[in-house]
Amino acid sequence: MRYRLTAVLLATALSFPALADFDAGLTAYRVKDFDTAYQAFHQAAIQGDETAQFNIGVMYFRGHGVTKDLVKAYSWIELSIQRGNLDNIRALSALTVKLTPDQIQAAHELSAELAAEHGLRYTPPGLSEEEIAIASR
C-alpha cells in the first residue's frame, strides 16, 4: 500500500509542470500571444499532455504562431489520440481528407520521430498485434 501511494504521489508531482505549461499556453492563446502559447503547449505536449498535443496540432492547422503545416497538425493530433484523447478522432478524420496518402505517411513518420525523441508511446497504424508486441519489447 505504501509503495502504491508513493507511486501515485510521484506521478501527480510529475504532472504539475505539464499542467502549469498547459495553463500558461491556454492563457497566452486566449490573448493571441501565439508564440508564447506554442512554447508552453509544446513543453506540456512533450511531457505527454494529450490536450496540449491536440492544441499544437490546431496551431499548425490554423497557422497560429507557426507556419501552417497540415502534416505536422495531423502528427500532433494523432499523438494526442494515441495518448487516449479519443474525442479528437473526428478532427483527425476531417484533416485526413485534406492530405494526400504521401502526406499522411509523412505524418505517421513524424509522429514516430516525435514519440521517439520525447519518450512518448506511438503505435504506427496498420501493424499486426504481433508486430506491435515486438515493437513494445
Tab-separated table of C-alpha atoms in Angstrom:
chain	number	residue	atom	x	y	z
A	1	MET	CA	0.000	0.000	0.000
A	2	ARG	CA	2.770	2.396	0.919
A	3	TYR	CA	4.513	1.836	-2.416
A	4	ARG	CA	1.301	2.439	-4.345
A	5	LEU	CA	0.732	5.738	-2.517
A	6	THR	CA	4.312	6.780	-3.262
A	7	ALA	CA	3.818	5.952	-6.948
A	8	VAL	CA	0.588	7.972	-7.084
A	9	LEU	CA	2.192	10.958	-5.383
A	10	LEU	CA	5.207	10.796	-7.690
A	11	ALA	CA	3.005	10.605	-10.803
A	12	THR	CA	0.946	13.535	-9.569
A	13	ALA	CA	4.019	15.626	-8.799
A	14	LEU	CA	5.478	14.898	-12.220
A	15	SER	CA	2.283	16.028	-13.931
A	16	PHE	CA	2.251	19.511	-12.316
A	17	PRO	CA	4.888	21.011	-14.645
A	18	ALA	CA	2.898	19.865	-17.683
A	19	LEU	CA	-0.286	21.302	-16.174
A	20	ALA	CA	1.418	24.627	-15.457
A	21	ASP	CA	2.781	24.742	-19.021
A	22	PHE	CA	-0.660	23.898	-20.417
A	23	ASP	CA	-2.364	26.611	-18.362
A	24	ALA	CA	0.241	29.174	-19.435
A	25	GLY	CA	-0.327	28.152	-23.048
A	26	LEU	CA	-4.077	28.468	-22.765
A	27	THR	CA	-3.805	31.923	-21.195
A	28	ALA	CA	-1.426	33.092	-23.923
A	29	TYR	CA	-3.572	31.604	-26.700
A	30	ARG	CA	-6.678	33.401	-25.435
A	31	VAL	CA	-4.915	36.764	-25.799
A	32	LYS	CA	-3.492	35.738	-29.190
A	33	ASP	CA	0.092	35.556	-27.921
A	34	PHE	CA	0.655	32.551	-30.162
A	35	ASP	CA	4.443	32.371	-29.768
A	36	THR	CA	4.158	32.053	-26.002
A	37	ALA	CA	1.206	29.684	-26.349
A	38	TYR	CA	3.161	27.433	-28.693
A	39	GLN	CA	6.176	27.315	-26.385
A	40	ALA	CA	4.031	26.485	-23.350
A	41	PHE	CA	1.854	23.920	-25.154
A	42	HIS	CA	4.961	22.337	-26.652
A	43	GLN	CA	6.521	21.875	-23.216
A	44	ALA	CA	3.348	20.207	-21.959
A	45	ALA	CA	2.965	18.176	-25.159
A	46	ILE	CA	6.428	16.647	-24.996
A	47	GLN	CA	5.698	15.689	-21.388
A	48	GLY	CA	2.734	13.671	-22.682
A	49	ASP	CA	-0.197	16.046	-22.177
A	50	GLU	CA	-2.660	14.898	-24.841
A	51	THR	CA	-4.691	18.104	-24.817
A	52	ALA	CA	-1.544	20.173	-25.358
A	53	GLN	CA	-0.611	17.821	-28.198
A	54	PHE	CA	-4.006	18.454	-29.765
A	55	ASN	CA	-3.618	22.215	-29.304
A	56	ILE	CA	-0.220	22.128	-31.041
A	57	GLY	CA	-1.954	20.310	-33.903
A	58	VAL	CA	-4.628	23.002	-34.074
A	59	MET	CA	-1.960	25.714	-34.115
A	60	TYR	CA	-0.277	24.023	-37.090
A	61	PHE	CA	-3.656	23.605	-38.778
A	62	ARG	CA	-4.524	27.289	-38.378
A	63	GLY	CA	-1.012	28.698	-38.710
A	64	HIS	CA	-1.212	30.384	-35.300
A	65	GLY	CA	2.322	31.197	-34.157
A	66	VAL	CA	3.785	28.688	-36.605
A	67	THR	CA	3.811	28.217	-40.342
A	68	LYS	CA	0.636	26.401	-41.368
A	69	ASP	CA	1.563	22.743	-41.844
A	70	LEU	CA	-1.134	20.090	-42.187
A	71	VAL	CA	1.347	17.215	-41.883
A	72	LYS	CA	2.559	18.490	-38.500
A	73	ALA	CA	-1.051	19.177	-37.490
A	74	TYR	CA	-2.000	15.585	-38.310
A	75	SER	CA	1.012	14.224	-36.458
A	76	TRP	CA	0.367	16.098	-33.197
A	77	ILE	CA	-3.346	15.280	-33.259
A	78	GLU	CA	-2.513	11.630	-33.927
A	79	LEU	CA	-0.217	11.597	-30.892
A	80	SER	CA	-2.984	13.094	-28.748
A	81	ILE	CA	-5.350	10.328	-29.805
A	82	GLN	CA	-2.770	7.662	-29.026
A	83	ARG	CA	-2.409	9.150	-25.538
A	84	GLY	CA	-6.109	8.498	-25.016
A	85	ASN	CA	-7.817	11.657	-26.227
A	86	LEU	CA	-10.330	9.808	-28.411
A	87	ASP	CA	-12.535	12.898	-28.748
A	88	ASN	CA	-10.046	14.119	-31.336
A	89	ILE	CA	-10.685	11.311	-33.816
A	90	ARG	CA	-13.224	13.475	-35.625
A	91	ALA	CA	-10.661	16.273	-36.047
A	92	LEU	CA	-8.119	13.802	-37.410
A	93	SER	CA	-10.699	12.398	-39.827
A	94	ALA	CA	-11.523	15.890	-41.089
A	95	LEU	CA	-7.822	16.573	-41.567
A	96	THR	CA	-7.276	13.278	-43.377
A	97	VAL	CA	-9.416	14.345	-46.342
A	98	LYS	CA	-7.175	17.398	-46.834
A	99	LEU	CA	-3.988	15.328	-47.178
A	100	THR	CA	-2.580	13.065	-49.864
A	101	PRO	CA	-1.608	9.482	-48.976
A	102	ASP	CA	2.066	10.542	-49.115
A	103	GLN	CA	1.399	13.384	-46.679
A	104	ILE	CA	-0.409	11.022	-44.308
A	105	GLN	CA	2.554	8.625	-44.474
A	106	ALA	CA	4.904	11.543	-43.741
A	107	ALA	CA	2.717	12.478	-40.751
A	108	HIS	CA	2.921	8.924	-39.373
A	109	GLU	CA	6.695	9.029	-39.750
A	110	LEU	CA	6.827	12.395	-37.976
A	111	SER	CA	4.636	11.017	-35.172
A	112	ALA	CA	7.092	8.153	-34.711
A	113	GLU	CA	10.041	10.585	-34.676
A	114	LEU	CA	8.381	12.892	-32.149
A	115	ALA	CA	7.437	9.958	-29.937
A	116	ALA	CA	10.968	8.548	-30.005
A	117	GLU	CA	12.549	11.959	-29.392
A	118	HIS	CA	10.357	12.733	-26.372
A	119	GLY	CA	9.803	9.258	-24.928
A	120	LEU	CA	6.143	9.102	-25.937
A	121	ARG	CA	4.381	5.911	-26.911
A	122	TYR	CA	3.399	5.601	-30.562
A	123	THR	CA	1.948	2.672	-32.462
A	124	PRO	CA	2.085	3.088	-36.230
A	125	PRO	CA	-1.238	2.349	-37.916
A	126	GLY	CA	-1.596	-0.901	-39.791
A	127	LEU	CA	0.698	-3.021	-37.640
A	128	SER	CA	-0.398	-6.502	-36.680
A	129	GLU	CA	-0.710	-7.375	-32.989
A	130	GLU	CA	2.473	-9.464	-33.314
A	131	GLU	CA	4.423	-6.504	-34.786
A	132	ILE	CA	3.140	-4.238	-32.003
A	133	ALA	CA	4.240	-6.771	-29.374
A	134	ILE	CA	7.712	-6.957	-30.932
A	135	ALA	CA	7.979	-3.159	-31.118
A	136	SER	CA	6.917	-2.829	-27.455
A	137	ARG	CA	9.732	-5.072	-26.159
